[in-house]
Each structure stands twice: as structure tokens, then as C-alpha cells.
mmCIF file of C-alpha atoms and ligand atoms in Angstrom:
data_model
loop_
_atom_site.group_PDB
_atom_site.id
_atom_site.type_symbol
_atom_site.label_atom_id
_atom_site.label_comp_id
_atom_site.label_asym_id
_atom_site.label_seq_id
_atom_site.Cartn_x
_atom_site.Cartn_y
_atom_site.Cartn_z
ATOM 1 C CA MET A 1 152.617 120.984 147.688
ATOM 2 C CA THR A 2 154.133 120.567 144.242
ATOM 3 C CA LEU A 3 151.558 120.202 141.454
ATOM 4 C CA THR A 4 152.115 118.254 138.254
ATOM 5 C CA VAL A 5 150.950 120.082 135.143
ATOM 6 C CA LEU A 6 150.889 118.171 131.874
ATOM 7 C CA PHE A 7 151.538 120.300 128.793
ATOM 8 C CA ALA A 8 149.506 118.533 126.100
ATOM 9 C CA ALA A 9 149.692 121.026 123.292
ATOM 10 C CA GLY A 10 152.505 119.727 121.118
ATOM 11 C CA ASP A 11 156.302 119.971 121.184
ATOM 12 C CA ALA A 12 156.540 123.187 119.177
ATOM 13 C CA ALA A 13 154.213 124.969 121.582
ATOM 14 C CA PHE A 14 156.124 123.572 124.553
ATOM 15 C CA ALA A 15 159.335 125.188 123.344
ATOM 16 C CA GLU A 16 157.455 128.488 123.175
ATOM 17 C CA TYR A 17 155.559 128.145 126.457
ATOM 18 C CA ARG A 18 158.012 126.481 128.832
ATOM 19 C CA GLU A 19 159.717 129.651 130.016
ATOM 20 C CA PRO A 20 156.682 131.996 130.111
ATOM 21 C CA LEU A 21 154.691 129.354 131.999
ATOM 22 C CA SER A 22 157.485 128.825 134.533
ATOM 23 C CA ASP A 23 157.691 132.600 135.085
ATOM 24 C CA ALA A 24 153.924 132.870 135.463
ATOM 25 C CA PHE A 25 153.770 129.976 137.954
ATOM 26 C CA LEU A 26 156.488 131.674 140.001
ATOM 27 C CA HIS A 27 154.623 134.971 139.832
ATOM 28 C CA HIS A 28 151.505 133.265 141.218
ATOM 29 C CA ASN A 29 153.488 131.454 143.953
ATOM 30 C CA LEU A 30 152.696 128.068 142.441
ATOM 31 C CA GLU A 31 155.115 125.182 142.869
ATOM 32 C CA ILE A 32 154.719 123.256 139.666
ATOM 33 C CA THR A 33 156.472 120.494 137.809
ATOM 34 C CA LEU A 34 155.705 121.157 134.151
ATOM 35 C CA VAL A 35 155.960 118.014 132.017
ATOM 36 C CA THR A 36 155.045 116.739 128.580
ATOM 37 C CA GLU A 37 154.688 113.151 129.792
ATOM 38 C CA ALA A 38 153.504 111.792 133.116
ATOM 39 C CA ALA A 39 151.682 108.909 134.719
ATOM 40 C CA PRO A 40 148.060 110.029 134.161
ATOM 41 C CA ALA A 41 147.007 109.395 137.764
ATOM 42 C CA GLU A 42 149.643 111.905 138.947
ATOM 43 C CA VAL A 43 148.542 114.841 136.824
ATOM 44 C CA ASP A 44 146.847 117.780 138.604
ATOM 45 C CA TYR A 45 146.113 120.010 135.576
ATOM 46 C CA ILE A 46 146.319 119.634 131.809
ATOM 47 C CA ILE A 47 147.204 122.483 129.457
ATOM 48 C CA TYR A 48 145.641 121.490 126.171
ATOM 49 C CA SER A 49 145.408 122.428 122.518
ATOM 50 C CA PRO A 50 143.837 120.549 119.608
ATOM 51 C CA SER A 51 147.317 119.758 118.238
ATOM 52 C CA SER A 52 147.738 117.353 121.167
ATOM 53 C CA THR A 53 147.528 113.618 120.621
ATOM 54 C CA LEU A 54 145.693 113.267 123.953
ATOM 55 C CA ARG A 55 142.171 112.014 123.310
ATOM 56 C CA ASP A 56 141.312 109.851 126.327
ATOM 57 C CA PHE A 57 140.964 111.843 129.547
ATOM 58 C CA THR A 58 139.647 108.857 131.547
ATOM 59 C CA PRO A 59 142.955 107.895 133.231
ATOM 60 C CA TYR A 60 143.533 111.454 134.503
ATOM 61 C CA THR A 61 141.653 110.728 137.707
ATOM 62 C CA ARG A 62 143.384 113.436 139.803
ATOM 63 C CA CYS A 63 143.160 116.176 137.171
ATOM 64 C CA LYS A 64 141.247 119.196 138.490
ATOM 65 C CA ALA A 65 140.891 121.074 135.223
ATOM 66 C CA VAL A 66 141.806 121.073 131.540
ATOM 67 C CA LEU A 67 142.981 124.509 130.428
ATOM 68 C CA ASN A 68 142.559 125.084 126.709
ATOM 69 C CA LEU A 69 145.112 127.293 124.957
ATOM 70 C CA TRP A 70 142.520 128.145 122.324
ATOM 71 C CA ALA A 71 139.413 130.296 122.700
ATOM 72 C CA GLY A 72 137.407 127.873 120.570
ATOM 73 C CA VAL A 73 136.681 124.515 122.206
ATOM 74 C CA GLU A 74 134.752 122.645 119.523
ATOM 75 C CA LYS A 75 137.532 120.069 119.144
ATOM 76 C CA ILE A 76 137.455 119.030 122.798
ATOM 77 C CA VAL A 77 134.108 119.917 124.365
ATOM 78 C CA GLY A 78 132.275 116.942 122.870
ATOM 79 C CA ASN A 79 134.919 114.407 123.962
ATOM 80 C CA PRO A 80 132.924 111.850 125.973
ATOM 81 C CA THR A 81 135.955 110.978 128.123
ATOM 82 C CA LEU A 82 136.294 114.567 129.327
ATOM 83 C CA THR A 83 134.668 114.674 132.762
ATOM 84 C CA GLN A 84 137.106 117.245 134.174
ATOM 85 C CA PRO A 85 136.108 120.948 134.084
ATOM 86 C CA LEU A 86 137.277 122.690 130.896
ATOM 87 C CA ALA A 87 138.362 126.335 130.742
ATOM 88 C CA ARG A 88 138.840 128.135 127.443
ATOM 89 C CA MET A 89 141.304 130.893 126.625
ATOM 90 C CA VAL A 90 140.193 134.419 127.343
ATOM 91 C CA ASP A 91 143.166 136.725 127.223
ATOM 92 C CA PRO A 92 143.465 140.492 126.778
ATOM 93 C CA ALA A 93 146.182 140.107 124.110
ATOM 94 C CA LEU A 94 144.034 137.689 122.087
ATOM 95 C CA THR A 95 141.088 140.058 122.379
ATOM 96 C CA ARG A 96 143.198 143.006 121.269
ATOM 97 C CA GLY A 97 144.413 140.999 118.261
ATOM 98 C CA MET A 98 140.841 140.209 117.245
ATOM 99 C CA VAL A 99 139.751 143.832 117.636
ATOM 100 C CA GLU A 100 142.618 144.964 115.384
ATOM 101 C CA TYR A 101 141.836 142.299 112.771
ATOM 102 C CA VAL A 102 138.117 143.040 112.683
ATOM 103 C CA CYS A 103 138.481 146.827 112.667
ATOM 104 C CA GLY A 104 141.154 146.622 109.958
ATOM 105 C CA HIS A 105 139.005 144.546 107.632
ATOM 106 C CA VAL A 106 135.838 146.518 108.381
ATOM 107 C CA LEU A 107 137.674 149.740 107.514
ATOM 108 C CA ARG A 108 139.060 148.185 104.339
ATOM 109 C CA TYR A 109 135.544 147.398 103.068
ATOM 110 C CA HIS A 110 134.024 150.588 104.428
ATOM 111 C CA LEU A 111 136.587 152.816 102.732
ATOM 112 C CA GLY A 112 136.666 150.787 99.511
ATOM 113 C CA MET A 113 140.436 150.517 99.794
ATOM 114 C CA ASP A 114 140.745 147.657 97.313
ATOM 115 C CA ALA A 115 139.607 149.861 94.461
ATOM 116 C CA HIS A 116 142.569 152.164 95.045
ATOM 117 C CA ILE A 117 145.121 149.441 95.780
ATOM 118 C CA SER A 118 144.316 147.547 92.602
ATOM 119 C CA ALA A 119 143.475 150.521 90.362
ATOM 120 C CA PRO A 120 145.510 150.598 87.137
ATOM 121 C CA ALA A 121 148.102 153.397 86.921
ATOM 122 C CA GLY A 122 146.617 156.579 85.528
ATOM 123 C CA GLN A 123 143.082 155.809 86.639
ATOM 124 C CA TRP A 124 141.707 158.749 88.631
ATOM 125 C CA VAL A 125 138.270 157.744 89.885
ATOM 126 C CA ALA A 126 137.145 159.595 92.973
ATOM 127 C CA GLN A 127 134.595 157.894 95.193
ATOM 128 C CA GLU A 128 132.961 159.212 98.322
ATOM 129 C CA PRO A 129 132.312 156.408 100.785
ATOM 130 C CA PRO A 130 129.588 156.957 103.371
ATOM 131 C CA LEU A 131 130.826 157.977 106.789
ATOM 132 C CA ALA A 132 130.895 155.342 109.523
ATOM 133 C CA PRO A 133 127.566 156.264 111.177
ATOM 134 C CA GLU A 134 125.827 155.498 107.873
ATOM 135 C CA ARG A 135 127.321 152.003 107.777
ATOM 136 C CA VAL A 136 125.826 149.155 109.809
ATOM 137 C CA VAL A 137 128.263 146.553 111.096
ATOM 138 C CA GLY A 138 126.479 143.442 112.371
ATOM 139 C CA ILE A 139 128.272 141.122 114.753
ATOM 140 C CA LEU A 140 127.102 137.541 115.229
ATOM 141 C CA GLY A 141 128.235 136.647 118.750
ATOM 142 C CA LEU A 142 128.495 139.131 121.595
ATOM 143 C CA GLY A 143 130.877 137.178 123.802
ATOM 144 C CA GLU A 144 134.385 138.192 124.893
ATOM 145 C CA LEU A 145 135.510 138.910 121.345
ATOM 146 C CA GLY A 146 132.278 140.113 119.763
ATOM 147 C CA ARG A 147 131.694 142.635 122.555
ATOM 148 C CA ALA A 148 135.243 143.995 122.358
ATOM 149 C CA CYS A 149 134.943 144.404 118.577
ATOM 150 C CA ALA A 150 131.525 146.040 118.945
ATOM 151 C CA LYS A 151 132.928 148.548 121.428
ATOM 152 C CA ALA A 152 135.870 149.425 119.180
ATOM 153 C CA LEU A 153 133.631 149.817 116.123
ATOM 154 C CA VAL A 154 131.271 152.063 118.094
ATOM 155 C CA GLY A 155 134.362 154.090 118.987
ATOM 156 C CA LEU A 156 135.076 154.482 115.263
ATOM 157 C CA GLY A 157 131.538 155.765 114.777
ATOM 158 C CA PHE A 158 129.899 152.764 113.071
ATOM 159 C CA ALA A 159 126.271 151.857 113.617
ATOM 160 C CA VAL A 160 126.800 148.533 115.381
ATOM 161 C CA GLU A 161 124.262 145.774 115.885
ATOM 162 C CA GLY A 162 124.932 142.450 117.570
ATOM 163 C CA TRP A 163 123.333 139.058 118.055
ATOM 164 C CA SER A 164 123.683 136.560 120.851
ATOM 165 C CA SER A 165 121.904 133.558 122.258
ATOM 166 C CA ARG A 166 120.640 135.312 125.389
ATOM 167 C CA PRO A 167 119.359 138.910 125.506
ATOM 168 C CA LYS A 168 122.072 141.512 126.075
ATOM 169 C CA THR A 169 122.475 145.236 126.462
ATOM 170 C CA MET A 170 125.543 147.218 125.431
ATOM 171 C CA PRO A 171 126.019 150.980 125.239
ATOM 172 C CA ASP A 172 125.422 152.265 121.691
ATOM 173 C CA VAL A 173 124.942 148.750 120.272
ATOM 174 C CA THR A 174 121.551 147.497 119.094
ATOM 175 C CA CYS A 175 121.402 143.998 120.530
ATOM 176 C CA HIS A 176 119.297 141.209 119.037
ATOM 177 C CA HIS A 177 118.762 137.600 120.012
ATOM 178 C CA GLY A 178 116.714 134.633 118.903
ATOM 179 C CA ALA A 179 115.620 133.627 115.404
ATOM 180 C CA GLU A 180 113.831 136.898 114.678
ATOM 181 C CA GLY A 181 116.816 138.910 115.876
ATOM 182 C CA PHE A 182 119.076 136.898 113.579
ATOM 183 C CA ASN A 183 116.993 137.802 110.528
ATOM 184 C CA THR A 184 116.842 141.460 111.538
ATOM 185 C CA LEU A 185 120.602 141.645 111.970
ATOM 186 C CA LEU A 186 121.211 140.070 108.562
ATOM 187 C CA GLN A 187 118.778 142.461 106.901
ATOM 188 C CA HIS A 188 120.412 145.522 108.530
ATOM 189 C CA SER A 189 124.102 144.715 108.096
ATOM 190 C CA ASP A 190 126.331 146.254 105.445
ATOM 191 C CA ILE A 191 129.286 144.382 106.906
ATOM 192 C CA LEU A 192 128.714 141.154 108.837
ATOM 193 C CA VAL A 193 131.296 139.828 111.300
ATOM 194 C CA THR A 194 130.947 136.274 112.601
ATOM 195 C CA LEU A 195 132.321 135.692 116.084
ATOM 196 C CA LEU A 196 130.247 132.699 117.109
ATOM 197 C CA PRO A 197 131.619 129.451 118.503
ATOM 198 C CA LEU A 198 131.089 126.344 116.395
ATOM 199 C CA THR A 199 128.327 124.226 117.933
ATOM 200 C CA SER A 200 125.527 122.061 116.606
ATOM 201 C CA GLN A 201 123.359 125.214 116.735
ATOM 202 C CA THR A 202 125.718 127.444 114.773
ATOM 203 C CA GLU A 203 127.102 125.065 112.125
ATOM 204 C CA ASN A 204 126.147 126.360 108.639
ATOM 205 C CA ILE A 205 124.302 129.275 110.223
ATOM 206 C CA LEU A 206 125.265 131.352 107.196
ATOM 207 C CA ASP A 207 123.562 129.271 104.520
ATOM 208 C CA ALA A 208 121.707 130.140 101.311
ATOM 209 C CA ARG A 209 118.641 131.268 103.268
ATOM 210 C CA ALA A 210 120.736 133.566 105.456
ATOM 211 C CA PHE A 211 122.588 135.074 102.478
ATOM 212 C CA SER A 212 119.290 135.714 100.706
ATOM 213 C CA GLN A 213 118.249 137.965 103.590
ATOM 214 C CA MET A 214 121.373 140.089 103.453
ATOM 215 C CA ARG A 215 121.690 143.420 101.706
ATOM 216 C CA ASP A 216 122.813 143.360 98.101
ATOM 217 C CA GLY A 217 126.547 144.020 97.958
ATOM 218 C CA SER A 218 127.237 143.420 101.637
ATOM 219 C CA TRP A 219 130.511 142.041 102.996
ATOM 220 C CA ILE A 220 131.402 139.215 105.343
ATOM 221 C CA ILE A 221 134.301 138.892 107.742
ATOM 222 C CA ASN A 222 134.621 135.454 109.365
ATOM 223 C CA PRO A 223 137.229 134.996 112.067
ATOM 224 C CA GLY A 224 134.846 132.675 114.010
ATOM 225 C CA ARG A 225 134.973 129.182 112.550
ATOM 226 C CA GLY A 226 134.891 127.905 108.961
ATOM 227 C CA ALA A 227 131.904 125.627 109.436
ATOM 228 C CA LEU A 228 129.687 128.563 110.464
ATOM 229 C CA ILE A 229 129.449 129.159 106.721
ATOM 230 C CA ASP A 230 128.082 126.852 104.042
ATOM 231 C CA ASP A 231 130.952 127.234 101.544
ATOM 232 C CA ASP A 232 128.847 126.461 98.461
ATOM 233 C CA ALA A 233 126.174 128.949 99.503
ATOM 234 C CA LEU A 234 128.834 131.635 99.975
ATOM 235 C CA LEU A 235 130.345 130.912 96.559
ATOM 236 C CA GLU A 236 126.890 131.235 95.042
ATOM 237 C CA ALA A 237 126.147 134.478 96.925
ATOM 238 C CA ILE A 238 129.453 135.967 95.761
ATOM 239 C CA GLY A 239 128.790 134.762 92.223
ATOM 240 C CA ASN A 240 125.411 136.470 92.044
ATOM 241 C CA GLY A 241 126.666 139.701 93.655
ATOM 242 C CA LYS A 242 124.665 139.387 96.867
ATOM 243 C CA ILE A 243 127.932 139.323 98.770
ATOM 244 C CA ALA A 244 130.489 141.817 97.481
ATOM 245 C CA GLY A 245 133.433 140.312 99.300
ATOM 246 C CA ALA A 246 134.409 137.982 102.101
ATOM 247 C CA THR A 247 137.426 137.870 104.362
ATOM 248 C CA LEU A 248 137.817 134.400 105.801
ATOM 249 C CA ASP A 249 140.320 133.475 108.506
ATOM 250 C CA VAL A 250 139.019 130.033 109.404
ATOM 251 C CA PHE A 251 138.024 127.011 107.345
ATOM 252 C CA ARG A 252 136.511 123.549 107.628
ATOM 253 C CA ILE A 253 139.900 122.111 106.748
ATOM 254 C CA GLU A 254 143.035 124.018 107.768
ATOM 255 C CA PRO A 255 145.295 124.762 106.007
ATOM 256 C CA LEU A 256 142.717 125.434 103.295
ATOM 257 C CA PRO A 257 143.404 122.827 100.568
ATOM 258 C CA ALA A 258 145.131 124.240 97.481
ATOM 259 C CA ASP A 259 142.244 123.173 95.228
ATOM 260 C CA HIS A 260 139.513 124.873 97.285
ATOM 261 C CA PRO A 261 137.538 127.274 95.043
ATOM 262 C CA PHE A 262 137.944 130.135 97.551
ATOM 263 C CA TRP A 263 141.595 130.505 96.477
ATOM 264 C CA ALA A 264 140.571 131.367 92.919
ATOM 265 C CA ILE A 265 138.100 134.130 93.767
ATOM 266 C CA PRO A 266 139.556 137.638 94.023
ATOM 267 C CA LYS A 267 136.564 138.754 96.099
ATOM 268 C CA VAL A 268 137.574 136.269 98.785
ATOM 269 C CA THR A 269 140.475 137.254 101.011
ATOM 270 C CA ILE A 270 142.024 134.339 102.835
ATOM 271 C CA THR A 271 144.010 134.789 106.025
ATOM 272 C CA PRO A 272 145.600 131.701 107.627
ATOM 273 C CA HIS A 273 143.835 131.543 111.018
ATOM 274 C CA ILE A 274 145.798 134.507 112.323
ATOM 275 C CA ALA A 275 142.978 136.856 113.301
ATOM 276 C CA ALA A 276 143.972 136.567 116.935
ATOM 277 C CA THR A 277 146.780 134.314 118.012
ATOM 278 C CA THR A 278 147.299 133.143 121.571
ATOM 279 C CA ARG A 279 150.571 134.680 122.698
ATOM 280 C CA ALA A 280 152.621 132.624 125.128
ATOM 281 C CA GLU A 281 153.424 135.343 127.642
ATOM 282 C CA SER A 282 149.913 136.627 128.248
ATOM 283 C CA ALA A 283 148.285 133.191 127.903
ATOM 284 C CA SER A 284 150.692 131.784 130.504
ATOM 285 C CA HIS A 285 149.449 134.331 133.026
ATOM 286 C CA VAL A 286 145.845 133.398 132.270
ATOM 287 C CA ILE A 287 146.652 129.703 132.831
ATOM 288 C CA ALA A 288 148.654 130.320 136.013
ATOM 289 C CA SER A 289 146.035 132.589 137.523
ATOM 290 C CA ASN A 290 143.329 130.040 136.809
ATOM 291 C CA ILE A 291 145.348 127.267 138.503
ATOM 292 C CA ALA A 292 145.963 129.605 141.458
ATOM 293 C CA ARG A 293 142.210 130.236 141.686
ATOM 294 C CA ALA A 294 141.389 126.540 141.597
ATOM 295 C CA GLU A 295 144.006 125.808 144.251
ATOM 296 C CA ALA A 296 142.482 128.546 146.438
ATOM 297 C CA GLY A 297 139.083 126.830 146.127
ATOM 298 C CA LYS A 298 137.661 129.523 143.818
ATOM 299 C CA THR A 299 135.647 128.758 140.694
ATOM 300 C CA LEU A 300 137.567 128.482 137.425
ATOM 301 C CA LEU A 301 137.379 131.469 135.126
ATOM 302 C CA HIS A 302 136.083 131.004 131.569
ATOM 303 C CA LYS A 303 134.590 127.609 132.309
ATOM 304 C CA VAL A 304 132.974 125.961 129.325
ATOM 305 C CA ASP A 305 129.352 124.849 129.605
ATOM 306 C CA PRO A 306 129.341 121.364 128.035
ATOM 307 C CA GLN A 307 125.603 121.587 127.381
ATOM 308 C CA ARG A 308 125.941 124.798 125.379
ATOM 309 C CA GLY A 309 129.222 123.652 123.813
ATOM 310 C CA TYR A 310 131.100 126.929 124.421
HETATM 311 P P1 NDP B 401 132.296 133.540 123.807
HETATM 312 O O1 NDP B 401 131.932 132.190 124.293
HETATM 313 O O2 NDP B 401 132.742 134.549 124.796
HETATM 314 O O3 NDP B 401 131.056 134.179 123.022
HETATM 315 C C1 NDP B 401 130.268 133.467 122.172
HETATM 316 C C2 NDP B 401 129.087 134.329 121.743
HETATM 317 O O4 NDP B 401 128.319 133.617 120.776
HETATM 318 C C3 NDP B 401 128.143 134.647 122.897
HETATM 319 O O5 NDP B 401 127.656 135.953 122.784
HETATM 320 C C4 NDP B 401 127.013 133.644 122.685
HETATM 321 O O6 NDP B 401 125.749 134.070 123.179
HETATM 322 C C5 NDP B 401 126.971 133.591 121.178
HETATM 323 N N1 NDP B 401 126.325 132.354 120.729
HETATM 324 C C6 NDP B 401 126.730 131.072 120.886
HETATM 325 N N2 NDP B 401 125.847 130.217 120.354
HETATM 326 C C7 NDP B 401 124.846 130.986 119.835
HETATM 327 C C8 NDP B 401 123.643 130.695 119.161
HETATM 328 N N3 NDP B 401 123.264 129.429 118.890
HETATM 329 N N4 NDP B 401 122.857 131.729 118.809
HETATM 330 C C9 NDP B 401 123.206 133.000 119.086
HETATM 331 N N5 NDP B 401 124.348 133.343 119.711
HETATM 332 C C10 NDP B 401 125.151 132.350 120.094
HETATM 333 O O7 NDP B 401 133.384 133.328 122.674
HETATM 334 P P2 NDP B 401 134.543 134.338 122.201
HETATM 335 O O8 NDP B 401 133.931 135.642 121.896
HETATM 336 O O9 NDP B 401 135.682 134.312 123.135
HETATM 337 O O10 NDP B 401 135.036 133.607 120.856
HETATM 338 C C11 NDP B 401 134.151 133.375 119.779
HETATM 339 C C12 NDP B 401 134.808 132.443 118.782
HETATM 340 O O11 NDP B 401 135.844 133.106 118.074
HETATM 341 C C13 NDP B 401 135.518 131.222 119.363
HETATM 342 O O12 NDP B 401 134.618 130.204 119.724
HETATM 343 C C14 NDP B 401 136.418 130.803 118.213
HETATM 344 O O13 NDP B 401 135.717 129.931 117.362
HETATM 345 C C15 NDP B 401 136.681 132.115 117.485
HETATM 346 N N6 NDP B 401 138.086 132.545 117.619
HETATM 347 C C16 NDP B 401 138.840 132.676 116.493
HETATM 348 C C17 NDP B 401 140.138 133.092 116.552
HETATM 349 C C18 NDP B 401 140.925 133.310 115.313
HETATM 350 O O14 NDP B 401 142.114 133.591 115.370
HETATM 351 N N7 NDP B 401 140.321 133.203 114.133
HETATM 352 C C19 NDP B 401 140.791 133.381 117.835
HETATM 353 C C20 NDP B 401 139.915 133.229 118.949
HETATM 354 C C21 NDP B 401 138.618 132.829 118.840
HETATM 355 P P3 NDP B 401 125.511 134.283 124.758
HETATM 356 O O15 NDP B 401 126.358 135.470 125.111
HETATM 357 O O16 NDP B 401 124.083 134.569 124.868
HETATM 358 O O17 NDP B 401 125.996 133.020 125.418
HETATM 359 C C1 OXD B 402 140.964 129.970 118.316
HETATM 360 C C2 OXD B 402 142.173 130.461 118.930
HETATM 361 O O1 OXD B 402 140.088 129.513 119.043
HETATM 362 O O2 OXD B 402 143.142 130.696 118.167
HETATM 363 O O3 OXD B 402 140.867 130.052 117.088
HETATM 364 O O4 OXD B 402 142.225 130.654 120.148
#
């Protein structure tokens, strides 16, 4: 039977995805008509990204699943018209990208690289950074991405601690959970990485109270979501030296408006939501294999729990 798959992720993405998706469908023995427009009642699956104009899922009565091209689902999970199962993107290439981004920025702060990069010519100031085991990297969120980053940082020798909603165990990682665990992680971390989804529970989780618990001169790396951080509280914490530097990849408004104060602060490094991009070839295989699973009557992988919001 031929399935109709609606690509609702924007025209630019369609140009990028059309061929890799067709190859992946073939690879998974799926007969699929891939379209950007269709009568809603004839659509079997929807491939979605927040750049889509699709907001009302009600008419898609035959649709068996909505497959998000993004790992984060905060822009769709609360849609009251979405009654179809939602799967988010979990992809080895995306995970690898995040591991590289996080390790790169952790090493930059750990080694104090900025001091050398921006040192005036002729300035010969030798510093001895601590070695990795003396440096605690705290990771908020021990999901697909947080766990992979934790493992890589352990491999580099860092003392890694993590925090999640439910209790977890991980080799060589001190795992915390709950409100008390959150405070402990903040108090221990020299470098704090935020890899939480944005939900009503996590919005503004890094606020003035949280910053006040952190070590003096600690660093923050946020590739999670902009609204995890209270921007004003971060500006204040940087201003008073509590936070020595922040690398931010995600923002409440993207692109970050030109007049946002973050742009003017040298201690803030801004990257344009590139920590881990979804790459068409690998993501297409994830989508195709999930459709193949659903068609074989198996449960969808990476299904979002609407109650939890991630
Ligand atoms: P997962 O859903 O796999 O993991 C989420 C983790 O956060 C889990 O460990 C979960 O705990 C924890 N968590 C959620 N809510 C809470 C809470 N209230 N208190 C404590 N812990 C909580 O997500 P991923 O690792 O795949 O992705 C994380 C986020 O990274 C995405 O939601 C997205 O926002 C961001 N992202 C950013 C990208 C970029 O380029 N900047 C690219 C991709 C993703 P538990 O395990 O107990 O459920
Ligand atoms: C995200 C993504 O969720 O790029 O940020 O997948």
C-alpha cells in the first residue's frame, strides 16, 4: 500500500530532504508519496518542524504519527489540536554534533583559552589550569544528549555530575535528581551545561536564586533552550562576577535581536542555534525507520509524553 507523507517543515527544508527521504524510504521498503500539500484526510504521516505553517492537526484524521525534525518539541507539544502521537528527533549525528559542541566549549573554559587568544602581543603570562579531574562539569538533563555529553566528558577525565527528573545511574557520573539534587549540582559545578527541554517546569530554571548558589567565577554553556535562563538574572550574575562567562546557543527570540544586551558583553559568546543541527541524511533514516516500525505495528521510537512535555 502506498502511504502519503506530508512534509510540513518548510520549502527550504524540503529541497534539502526530498532526496535523502526518498532514498531512506526505499531502503526501508516503504512505498511513499512524499508531498508538501495534500487533502488532510489522506495523509498517513506528517514530518514536521516549527517553521511549518501547519497549526491545526484536527483534519488529519488518518495520520498515524507526527515526526518532528527537531529534538526539542516545545513549539508543538502543547498544541491542543495535536491528538496524533508525536515523535521527536533522536539521531546519532545530532548527538555527535552536541557532544563536539559541549566538549569544545568546556575545554575552552577549562583551559582558559580566551586569555591566550585575546592576549596583547608581547604579553607572556603563564597560567597553570587545573587538570580535568579537578574540574566539575555539571549537566542539567541526562537524556539522549546530556548522557552522551557526560560520557564524553568522563572520557576526557572531568569530574561529571548530572541532574534529571527521575533517578539515574551512569558509570563515573554522580547523578542527582529532585530539588535538593538541583541545588547540590549548582553548588558543585565549575562549568554548568544545560541540556533540559523547555517545559513549564524548566522555564527560568536558572534564575537569580540558582545563580546565587553557583560557585564564584563559574561558567555556563546553554545549548538547551533560551528560556531555561532568566536573561536579566544572567546579566546581573555576569556583572557581579558570579558567572565568569556564558556560551549561549539558544534564545527566547531567534535570531537574537540586534539590541539584546548579550551582544555587547564580551563574556557572553553567542552561537546561532548551531550546537547540533539535524542533518538531512541521518534524520531521514530516523524518520523512515520510525514509519517502518509503525507500519509493522511496533511502538514509535522517541515518543513524546504530552504530560511531561518532552
Ligand atoms: P531528552 O528528552 O532525551 O532528555 C531530557 C532530560 O531532561 C532528561 O534527562 C529529563 O529527565 C530531564 N528533565 C526534563 N525535565 C526536567 C525537570 N523538570 N527536572 C529535571 N530534569 C528534567 O532530551 P535531549 O537530551 O534529546 O534534548 C534536550 C534538549 O536539547 C532538547 O529538548 C532541546 O531543547 C535541546 N536541543 C538543542 C539543540 C541545539 O542545537 N541547540 C539541538 C538538539 C536539542 P528524565 O530523564 O528523568 O526524564
Ligand atoms: C533543536 C534541534 O531541538 O535543532 O534545537 O533539533
